[in-house]
Structure formats: C-alpha cells, structure tokens
XYZ file of C-alpha atoms in Angstrom:
555
model
C 0.008 -0.023 -0.023
C 1.374 3.259 -1.066
C 1.641 6.495 1.393
C 0.698 10.073 -0.008
C 4.207 11.668 0.668
C 5.686 8.625 -0.993
C 3.261 9.680 -4.312
C 4.338 13.373 -3.632
C 8.065 12.659 -4.137
C 7.845 9.188 -6.115
C 9.877 11.440 -9.250
C 12.829 12.239 -6.788
C 12.591 8.929 -5.831
C 12.922 7.609 -8.713
C 15.335 9.995 -10.144
C 17.722 8.992 -7.009
C 17.251 5.489 -7.437
C 18.427 5.757 -11.783
C 21.305 7.681 -10.425
C 22.740 5.563 -8.321
C 22.156 2.936 -10.891
C 23.860 4.646 -13.703
C 26.531 6.880 -11.246
C 25.866 9.622 -13.496
C 25.620 12.834 -12.642
C 21.974 13.986 -10.621
C 20.699 16.235 -7.949
C 17.207 17.360 -6.954
C 18.354 20.272 -5.065
C 19.775 23.108 -6.476
C 23.372 23.895 -5.473
C 23.490 27.660 -6.572
C 22.068 30.028 -3.957
C 20.461 31.636 -6.864
C 16.057 33.117 -6.589
C 15.845 30.843 -10.124
C 16.793 27.786 -7.719
C 15.226 29.035 -3.966
C 12.624 31.541 -4.985
C 12.763 35.234 -4.925
C 13.583 36.751 -1.215
C 14.615 33.692 -0.048
C 18.092 34.358 1.221
C 16.336 37.102 3.336
C 14.006 35.008 4.442
C 16.687 32.321 5.655
C 18.922 35.185 6.916
C 15.490 36.747 9.453
C 15.108 32.854 10.228
C 18.733 32.845 11.344
C 18.699 35.555 12.980
C 15.622 35.211 15.015
C 17.393 32.123 16.494
C 20.080 33.805 18.268
C 19.977 35.012 21.712
C 17.355 32.976 22.723
C 16.841 29.349 23.722
C 16.425 27.012 21.200
C 12.785 25.639 22.064
C 12.302 21.911 21.799
C 9.849 20.180 22.835
C 11.575 16.414 24.177
C 11.840 14.896 27.253
C 13.703 14.758 30.391
C 14.887 18.309 30.358
C 17.660 19.015 32.911
C 18.675 22.175 32.002
C 20.521 24.137 29.310
C 23.611 24.441 27.537
C 24.871 27.622 25.670
C 28.383 27.414 25.533
C 28.351 26.796 21.573
C 31.032 29.116 19.839
C 31.530 30.205 16.153
C 35.273 29.986 15.057
C 34.437 33.466 13.326
C 34.331 35.430 16.468
C 30.306 36.381 16.214
C 27.895 35.884 19.081
C 25.390 33.089 18.636
C 24.075 32.755 22.318
C 21.543 29.910 22.179
C 20.799 27.767 24.638
C 20.090 24.341 24.077
C 17.777 21.777 26.429
C 19.672 19.448 27.964
C 18.086 16.111 28.332
C 18.207 12.954 30.344
C 19.994 10.226 27.470
C 17.661 7.458 29.584
C 14.597 9.565 28.772
C 15.150 9.997 25.162
C 15.859 6.743 24.791
C 12.349 5.615 26.452
C 10.885 8.268 24.537
C 12.365 6.808 21.000
C 11.983 3.569 21.718
C 8.063 3.857 22.266
C 7.476 6.025 19.288
C 9.354 3.005 16.903
C 6.260 0.601 17.150
C 3.578 3.056 15.113
C 7.235 3.966 13.030
C 7.470 0.140 11.933
C 3.633 0.203 11.522
C 3.514 2.376 8.524
C 5.978 0.273 6.568
C 8.736 1.761 4.104
C 6.134 3.099 1.584
C 4.955 5.219 4.649
C 8.868 5.736 6.363
C 10.228 6.652 2.458
C 7.621 9.257 1.881
C 7.580 10.904 5.287
C 11.538 10.926 4.863
C 11.356 12.344 1.540
C 8.886 15.059 3.340
C 11.862 15.778 5.277
C 14.450 16.502 3.043
C 12.027 19.174 0.620
C 11.249 20.427 4.008
C 14.942 20.852 4.698
C 15.633 22.016 1.324
C 13.360 25.073 1.621
C 15.521 25.999 4.804
C 18.901 25.886 2.654
C 19.974 29.532 3.490
C 19.067 29.341 7.135
C 21.006 25.968 7.253
C 23.904 27.554 5.802
C 24.300 30.333 7.450
C 24.391 27.917 10.723
C 26.707 25.756 9.325
C 28.914 28.703 8.404
C 28.922 30.278 11.781
C 29.326 26.884 13.597
C 31.894 25.064 11.108
C 33.960 28.038 10.111
C 33.121 27.173 6.701
C 33.016 30.157 3.943
C 29.662 31.144 2.959
C 29.580 29.435 -0.883
C 30.341 26.465 0.785
C 28.637 26.153 4.019
C 25.578 26.713 1.524
C 26.816 23.901 -1.093
C 28.048 21.737 1.274
C 25.685 22.440 4.085
C 22.435 22.071 2.764
C 22.070 21.155 -1.277
C 24.693 19.022 -0.697
C 24.385 17.299 2.589
C 20.488 16.768 1.562
C 22.071 15.081 -1.310
C 23.470 12.302 0.861
C 20.752 12.192 3.051
C 18.517 11.210 0.060
C 20.768 8.595 -1.592
C 20.514 7.028 2.008
C 16.785 7.087 1.584
C 16.726 5.523 -1.536
C 19.725 2.967 -0.709
C 16.977 1.485 2.116
C 14.031 1.917 0.022
C 15.704 -0.711 -2.570
C 16.941 -2.573 -0.301
C 13.991 -3.181 1.491
C 11.745 -3.618 -1.268
C 13.793 -6.402 -2.179
C 11.551 -8.404 0.830
C 7.924 -8.759 -0.314
C 5.122 -8.512 2.615
C 3.671 -11.637 2.141
C 4.072 -15.074 -0.137
C 2.230 -17.820 -0.403
C 4.602 -21.118 -0.157
C 3.435 -24.348 -1.849
C 6.399 -27.431 -1.514
C 5.397 -30.259 -4.074
C 4.756 -33.624 -2.184
C 4.794 -36.025 -4.920
C 1.552 -38.086 -4.594
C 0.301 -36.570 -1.804
C -0.978 -33.008 -1.375
C 1.529 -30.383 -1.116
C 2.676 -28.343 1.974
C 0.853 -25.031 2.097
C 2.092 -22.154 4.045
C 1.277 -18.166 4.270
C 4.738 -16.482 5.596
C 4.242 -12.753 6.227
C 7.287 -10.342 6.275
C 7.671 -7.297 8.887
C 11.104 -4.851 8.897
C 12.225 -4.017 11.679
C 14.564 -1.273 12.776
C 17.362 -2.738 14.716
C 16.967 -0.234 17.599
C 17.712 3.262 18.775
C 20.345 4.833 16.987
C 22.648 7.420 17.459
C 24.173 9.878 15.355
C 27.482 11.513 16.769
C 27.778 15.186 14.975
C 31.154 16.315 13.760
C 32.572 20.363 14.210
C 33.580 20.706 10.907
C 30.797 19.033 8.384
C 27.735 19.153 10.692
C 24.925 17.903 8.178
C 27.263 16.459 5.773
C 28.343 14.174 7.729
C 25.017 13.772 9.949
C 22.448 13.473 7.017
C 23.410 9.903 6.041
C 23.636 8.035 9.069
C 20.132 9.820 10.305
C 18.349 8.987 7.347
C 19.560 5.707 6.370
C 18.748 5.218 9.945
C 15.387 6.630 9.962
C 14.342 4.975 6.709
C 14.705 1.899 7.829
C 12.761 2.161 10.990
C 14.569 3.112 13.752
C 14.449 5.902 15.899
C 17.373 8.259 16.056
C 18.883 10.326 18.886
C 21.318 13.022 16.986
C 24.455 13.975 19.626
C 25.747 17.392 17.767
C 29.513 18.441 18.511
C 29.209 20.671 21.124
C 30.384 23.863 18.915
C 28.211 23.279 16.141
C 24.687 22.119 17.404
C 22.606 25.085 15.416
C 22.595 23.410 12.122
C 21.545 20.137 13.375
C 19.181 21.492 16.133
C 17.316 23.239 12.841
C 17.682 19.516 11.085
C 15.779 18.098 14.681
C 13.085 20.474 14.959
C 12.091 20.182 11.448
C 12.150 16.615 11.134
C 9.929 16.715 14.770
C 7.269 18.742 12.685
C 6.879 16.534 9.943
C 6.607 13.389 11.957
C 3.927 15.498 13.942
C 2.084 16.271 10.822
C 1.626 12.756 10.326
C 0.614 10.873 13.118
C 4.085 10.290 14.246
C 5.294 10.874 17.804
C 8.151 13.123 17.163
C 10.197 11.898 19.839
C 11.347 8.966 17.122
C 13.722 11.732 16.589
C 15.604 13.864 19.447
C 18.497 16.114 19.798
C 20.589 14.998 22.802
C 23.081 18.077 23.663
C 25.979 17.609 26.298
C 29.585 19.140 26.656
C 30.507 15.987 28.933
C 32.202 12.616 27.511
C 30.712 10.288 30.436
C 27.145 11.345 29.323
C 27.733 10.595 25.388
C 29.443 7.241 26.840
C 26.822 6.657 29.081
C 23.888 6.921 25.619
C 26.073 4.971 23.160
C 26.622 2.190 25.664
C 23.104 1.633 26.314
C 21.610 -1.732 25.376
C 18.835 -0.045 23.233
C 20.997 1.488 21.284
C 21.487 -0.807 18.652
C 23.592 1.524 15.892
C 26.031 4.470 16.104
C 27.153 6.507 12.992
C 30.119 8.959 13.917
C 32.854 11.343 12.192
C 35.685 12.331 14.129
C 39.375 11.427 15.519
C 40.850 8.173 16.025
C 41.118 8.088 20.197
C 36.821 8.611 20.523
C 36.226 6.481 17.062
C 38.147 3.776 18.028
C 36.402 3.881 21.516
C 33.239 3.536 20.363
C 34.287 0.234 18.573
C 35.626 -1.183 21.410
C 33.179 -0.798 24.315
C 29.894 -0.692 22.148
C 29.724 -4.155 21.424
C 25.603 -4.089 21.685
C 25.580 -1.907 18.754
C 26.776 -1.796 14.782
C 29.423 1.224 14.547
C 29.683 2.925 11.325
C 33.038 5.519 12.025
C 34.511 7.754 9.311
C 38.303 8.164 11.558
C 41.682 10.313 10.203
C 43.643 9.124 7.934
C 46.625 10.047 5.471
C 45.384 11.283 1.739
C 48.170 11.476 -0.922
C 49.126 12.511 -4.208
C 51.738 10.713 -6.694
C 53.184 13.330 -8.339
C 54.966 11.632 -11.715
C 54.804 13.825 -14.673
C 52.295 16.254 -16.192
C 51.287 17.299 -20.038
C 49.460 20.144 -18.105
C 51.461 21.791 -15.289
C 50.133 25.234 -14.502
C 46.844 23.791 -14.362
C 48.186 20.588 -12.079
C 49.536 23.492 -9.862
C 46.312 25.446 -9.871
C 44.083 22.282 -9.193
C 46.439 20.831 -5.877
C 46.302 25.223 -4.689
C 43.001 25.194 -4.633
C 42.617 21.569 -3.238
C 44.761 22.255 -0.294
C 43.642 25.976 0.166
C 39.745 24.875 0.675
C 38.404 25.451 3.713
C 42.026 25.499 5.220
C 42.380 21.800 4.880
C 39.800 21.112 7.085
C 38.345 18.254 5.339
C 38.581 14.727 5.350
C 39.191 14.419 2.092
C 41.509 17.067 1.497
C 45.542 15.577 0.647
C 47.918 15.991 3.099
C 51.373 14.144 1.948
C 52.416 14.596 -1.812
C 54.714 12.232 -2.974
C 57.603 13.490 -5.507
C 60.452 11.931 -6.967
C 63.692 13.239 -5.515
C 64.853 13.452 -9.646
C 61.745 15.792 -10.490
C 58.779 15.571 -12.907
C 58.224 15.624 -16.614
C 56.550 18.620 -17.596
C 54.910 20.378 -20.496
C 57.270 23.245 -19.656
C 60.234 20.679 -19.901
C 61.773 18.931 -16.731
C 61.303 20.422 -13.041
C 63.509 19.497 -10.223
C 62.157 18.504 -6.670
C 62.729 21.771 -5.341
C 61.495 23.311 -8.667
C 58.252 21.790 -7.749
C 58.124 23.207 -4.293
C 58.631 26.516 -4.922
C 56.367 26.361 -7.979
C 53.564 24.917 -5.314
C 54.152 27.760 -3.049
C 54.007 30.136 -5.594
C 50.696 28.791 -7.116
C 48.927 28.261 -3.600
C 50.191 32.161 -2.674
C 48.709 33.090 -6.538
C 45.498 31.414 -5.804
C 45.136 33.458 -2.208
C 46.409 36.426 -3.225
C 43.321 38.505 -3.595
C 41.901 38.998 -0.186
C 38.149 38.267 -0.683
C 39.174 35.133 -2.624
C 41.423 33.995 0.237
C 38.670 34.769 2.756
C 36.056 32.728 0.958
C 38.253 29.737 0.121
C 40.132 29.226 3.784
C 36.821 29.853 6.034
C 37.593 29.978 9.820
C 39.948 27.614 11.518
C 37.512 25.780 13.876
C 39.747 24.284 16.590
C 42.538 25.497 18.854
C 44.631 22.156 17.820
C 44.413 23.144 14.440
C 46.272 26.602 15.368
C 49.136 24.769 17.558
C 49.551 22.704 14.539
C 50.151 25.290 12.026
C 52.081 27.167 14.553
C 54.537 24.334 15.201
C 54.830 24.082 11.549
C 55.657 27.154 10.740
C 58.658 26.745 13.322
C 59.618 24.314 11.337
C 59.277 21.268 13.914
C 57.797 18.950 11.558
C 59.441 20.105 8.526
C 61.467 22.344 6.307
C 59.263 25.366 5.363
C 58.481 25.665 1.599
C 55.561 28.303 2.159
C 55.067 29.804 5.138
C 51.224 30.391 7.205
C 49.981 33.766 7.352
C 47.237 34.901 9.381
C 44.702 37.000 7.310
C 42.270 39.907 8.646
C 38.880 39.600 8.089
C 36.854 43.148 7.978
C 33.139 41.544 8.479
C 34.885 39.519 11.291
C 37.608 40.543 13.084
C 38.189 37.466 15.988
C 38.542 35.084 13.010
C 41.252 33.253 12.496
C 42.231 32.730 9.240
C 45.420 31.345 8.042
C 46.803 30.326 4.974
C 48.555 26.728 3.731
C 51.836 25.752 5.398
C 53.670 23.426 2.784
C 56.445 21.504 4.007
C 59.229 19.529 2.555
C 60.830 16.113 4.025
C 62.381 13.201 2.930
C 60.211 9.803 2.617
C 62.294 8.597 5.732
C 60.096 11.234 7.837
C 57.489 9.166 8.385
C 56.947 10.344 11.665
C 56.126 13.764 10.373
C 53.690 13.153 7.458
C 52.472 9.459 8.207
C 49.717 10.278 10.742
C 46.845 12.954 10.097
C 48.293 16.688 10.566
C 44.743 18.022 10.445
C 44.373 21.657 8.957
C 45.637 23.482 6.035
C 49.415 21.271 6.744
C 50.957 19.664 3.704
C 54.397 17.686 3.069
C 55.978 17.365 0.101
C 57.524 14.154 0.384
C 61.091 13.801 -1.363
C 60.734 10.025 -2.670
C 64.057 7.924 -4.605
C 61.557 7.417 -7.472
C 57.692 6.955 -8.459
C 57.972 3.160 -7.564
C 58.950 3.724 -4.090
C 56.159 6.863 -4.004
C 53.202 4.231 -4.956
C 54.317 2.021 -2.539
C 54.437 4.786 0.424
C 51.130 5.510 -0.591
C 49.722 2.055 -0.519
C 51.328 1.636 2.786
C 50.259 4.993 4.218
C 46.431 4.601 3.025
C 47.052 0.631 4.840
C 48.443 1.607 8.006
C 46.629 5.283 8.606
C 43.476 5.431 6.002
C 42.812 7.789 3.733
C 39.557 8.217 1.456
C 41.288 10.026 -1.378
C 44.471 9.677 -3.136
C 45.442 11.100 -6.824
C 48.178 10.213 -9.557
C 49.866 13.003 -11.506
C 51.521 10.984 -14.891
C 51.626 11.094 -18.160
C 52.584 7.678 -18.384
C 50.362 4.491 -18.797
C 52.093 2.200 -16.531
C 52.431 4.696 -13.841
C 48.757 5.100 -13.749
C 48.024 1.492 -13.828
C 50.188 0.680 -11.005
C 49.004 3.140 -8.862
C 45.486 1.720 -9.642
C 46.474 -1.511 -8.646
C 48.258 0.053 -5.663
C 44.381 1.701 -4.707
C 42.498 -1.483 -5.577
C 45.139 -3.466 -3.052
C 44.445 -0.580 -0.122
C 40.777 0.164 -1.089
C 40.569 3.441 -1.337
C 39.234 5.737 -4.621
C 41.829 7.060 -6.785
C 41.439 10.529 -8.746
C 43.642 10.808 -12.035
C 45.626 13.923 -13.827
C 42.310 16.202 -12.214
C 43.358 19.534 -13.765
C 39.949 20.948 -14.393
C 37.261 22.129 -12.299
C 36.930 18.854 -10.032
C 39.084 18.887 -7.389
C 40.444 15.577 -4.840
C 38.640 16.464 -2.187
C 35.493 16.711 -3.407
C 32.349 13.842 -3.422
C 29.203 13.998 -5.606
C 26.177 12.011 -4.141
C 24.433 9.753 -5.997
C 28.129 9.151 -8.410
C 31.109 8.901 -5.675
C 31.191 6.381 -3.073
C 32.519 8.209 -0.088
C 34.885 6.350 2.095
C 35.149 2.324 0.913
C 34.748 0.930 4.251
C 38.033 -1.120 3.355
C 40.540 1.372 4.740
C 41.378 2.358 8.480
C 39.738 5.785 7.848
C 36.460 4.412 7.755
C 34.516 0.866 8.144
C 31.823 1.998 6.148
C 31.052 3.904 2.821
C 28.184 7.054 1.806
C 26.430 5.312 0.983
C 26.121 1.952 -0.564
C 24.000 -0.982 0.010
C 26.250 -2.335 3.287
C 25.334 1.511 5.015
C 21.815 0.975 5.242
C 20.983 -2.851 4.817
C 21.911 -3.757 8.372
C 19.948 -1.655 9.947
C 16.989 -3.443 10.031
C 16.253 -7.162 10.541
C 13.443 -9.129 8.975
C 10.623 -11.098 11.432
C 8.706 -13.762 9.598
C 5.709 -15.602 10.788
C 4.292 -18.581 9.147
C 1.019 -20.811 9.232
C -0.327 -23.752 7.417
C -3.345 -22.995 4.622
C-alpha cells in the first residue's frame, strides 16, 4: 500500500534510484543560492529565520529536560548565544523506543515518503541552515551553503534511496507451496515484517555538522529506527534546526516526534552512557581516532559506522599540464583551510623531479612552484577569505604554529594570518607547505588536520606508489591522487589503490578536485581501510540497520 507522501515525491525517489544505478550526474537540490532555485526573497527570509534564533533558547519539546547548554562558539567570533535543552539520555531513549512501533507500522512506503518530505522541507530551509553551518563550522559562505544544505540533502536522499531499494527486495507476504509427490502439497502463508534494529545514535562533527550527519540520520530513520542526534558541542545550531524540522514533519503525519531527538552535552561521560545503552543498536560517528576507536571497542551492542582520520596523498610523477595541475593542487590544499577529511596531506615527488609540458622540473623547483601557486591563488583577500573560511579548533592553530616553526619539516611556504573585516576575531590562516624526506614518516605519516601539507621526496615514482599504498593500509585515507603521463604509472597506482581499497583521482586539472565528493556518483569512503569502516552510501550502509521478522502458518 502506497503513502501520499511517497506518491508526492515519487519522481525524486525514482531519480535517485536511477542515479545510484547509473552513477551519472543528478541532483534534485539546486547547489547555487539563486532565486531560480529557491525563489525570490528566499535568501533574505533564510537570513531572517537564522537571526531570529540567536540570543535565545532553542525551544524543542523533548522529555527529560535537566537544564540548558549555552557554550556553543563560532570560529568567526560571532555571538550566537543560543541555549539548548540538555535532556536525560535515558528519557530520550525511553521515548524513542515508545515511538518506534508506529514508525514500523507505516512500513517502508510511509517511512520513505516522510523522509522525502523532511528532505524537501530542509531544502526549503537551505539559507537558514547555511548561515548556521557557516558560523558554527568556520566554512566560507558558498561552501557552507553547498556542503551544508543541498549537498548534505543529496547525501541524505542517497541513503533514503538505498534504504528503499534494500527494503523493496523483501515482499510483505508469500504463498509457499511445496510439492509432495502423490500426497497433497505442503501449503503455508508467510508474512515478512521489516523491523528496525533499535535506537540509532548519530554523533556529529564540528566541521561538517550536516553533511556528515544526514547519511546516518536518514539511513537509520528510513529503515525503521528511532534516532538520537548528538551534535558536536561547538556546532549544534544546524543540527538543532534539522531535528526540529524532522520532528515537525513526523508530528504532522501522526508519528510521535520523539522518534527523533537532540541530545546536547559537552560531557564525554554523558555521551558514553548514551552510546553504550543496551537499546542503542547503531552508531554513526565522524571524528578523531581516539573516540572513534573507543566506540568500536566499547559499544559491542551496536553496529558502529565510523569515519576516522587518515592520510590522504597524491603521487606526482609527470604532467602535460603543469600550470593547471598546480592550480588544481593549490585549490585542493586551500579549500576550507584543509579542514576536510578528504584534503590531501602528503604529496610524493621523486628526488629526480618530474617531466612536464614546460620542461623537466626538479624537486626543489616543484616545491617553489607549488608554493607560488598557492600564494597566487590566495593573493586577492576576498578570494582567500571565501575559500579559507576560519580555523575551527585551537589544536589546529597549534599545529600551524609548529609547522611554521619548522618542527615538522622544512618550510616551503609559511602560513600567514589574514584579517577578516566582517569578522575581526576570525582565525584565518593560509596553508603551510613543508618539504621532507620519505624516511620522515614520523612527520607526514599521521593526520595533521588543517592547512598543513608535506611534499615528500622519494627515490623514484615506484617508491612513491609503495609509500602511498603503505600509508593507506596503515593510516587510512579517503582520497588518493596521481599525476602521470605514463600508462604504466597509472596502472601501477590503480592496482595499489585496489590493494589498499581507496578511491583514486587521476590527472585532475579541471574544475573537479580530489577533496570533492558527489552524491549518487562518488562513494565517499570504501569501508576497506582504517580511515572508515563504512561508505556513504552503498547497500552495506543501510542493509544491516533493519531485520526481517517472519511469521508463517499452514493454509
């Protein structure tokens, strides 16, 4: 039996299903903040909606309120002063469990339809969400709009489509008839119920509070689970807006809104209590290795979908488009001050240099040219401020200082602090490039989160490829790249990435960058190396979030 909201959004679902089948470009949500995509006045209305949230309590009618949290900060230095209810985790879990039977009863059709309606409603709030993402994460405005709103919604829709596809493989009933030779056949009626595993917890991160939250949120919700979203304590507002919208759509459709709730806390003990509760059956996490590994080790009652740290890297062998390669790399290393899980950190370059369309370039010449490319790219303040955004964490600032002091390698390009006239307190820093030897793995061989990259001198390209594969196998990576004009190098690099189970970008010199990932086409992570044990979004990301419970009887 269909559902009115599934009928309403059927074209969107069909488009998503077709896209994940063909992996061609498709998106229902406009990535440009223009009136053509969002209507006249949508930008002004979105900003007004965001401004109306500042300086007051974020009211959300959840059970177990014990107090209010008001310590959220902005890397831009903007005053947010929003207070959020702090709720007893046990009360949220109890309410979530009570809401699940009705959610199960409406079936995959109802759940999918309501999830599609939620995403449509969130898309209409894209400007409001973008302002919240920008001022909590430190992203520049355009990136905050795109990654924080339509691209995050794309990833949520991708999870819903995958969940629908997996659930649609299970029939609701079957007539089972087994021949018995001369005797009458055995005849049974069988019914199959898709049941969510239990309460899901989605633990958010500070840098991409919606993009990294939506896949787990919608994968769990669409497969019949209640969801408790625990945002990072410094990036709550975009998640709170999301949860409030989800709850509103649920209530409008006769579902207890406590099916989805917001758990705000800055206390590690409270989070640990929540995620280890016996009722919690899945956990989505994006963040550092220490807490991520703690979740994997201690939350034995749940399936943990974790995206952790890694060392993304690029092997540079040769190029027939030297300037465009340098331009592409400059953008890659500068975007959002390297505060992305996909930003390249180690660039492997042969000691003997590389062949280019501008002649042979020595290792030192390449280092100097890349430094110049980054400086040129960020020469205009308005471009630099839009691309770099602001540094989110004090730990990142400390790493930049160490790198500038030469403690991590020889400084090729020092990081400079820039002033943002609109946000004078913002910590804006250009990238720092360091030169080191392949043997200096203690420096480049672990994640240095932020705008810090290493140009690693290797004996030859073959060694570069081996180093790349070794890093992915031991430290993990979400992205790997190669630049080469030689087929045998590309073939060897391809095999190395198959061995290490990591995505490969080859000779990117145009408008696509290694740290960008497109929903419905690119798999974000493979789940096959230490950087992530899951992928946004393949069938495995959704299929184990539900079980099939059958009943049968003789006819």
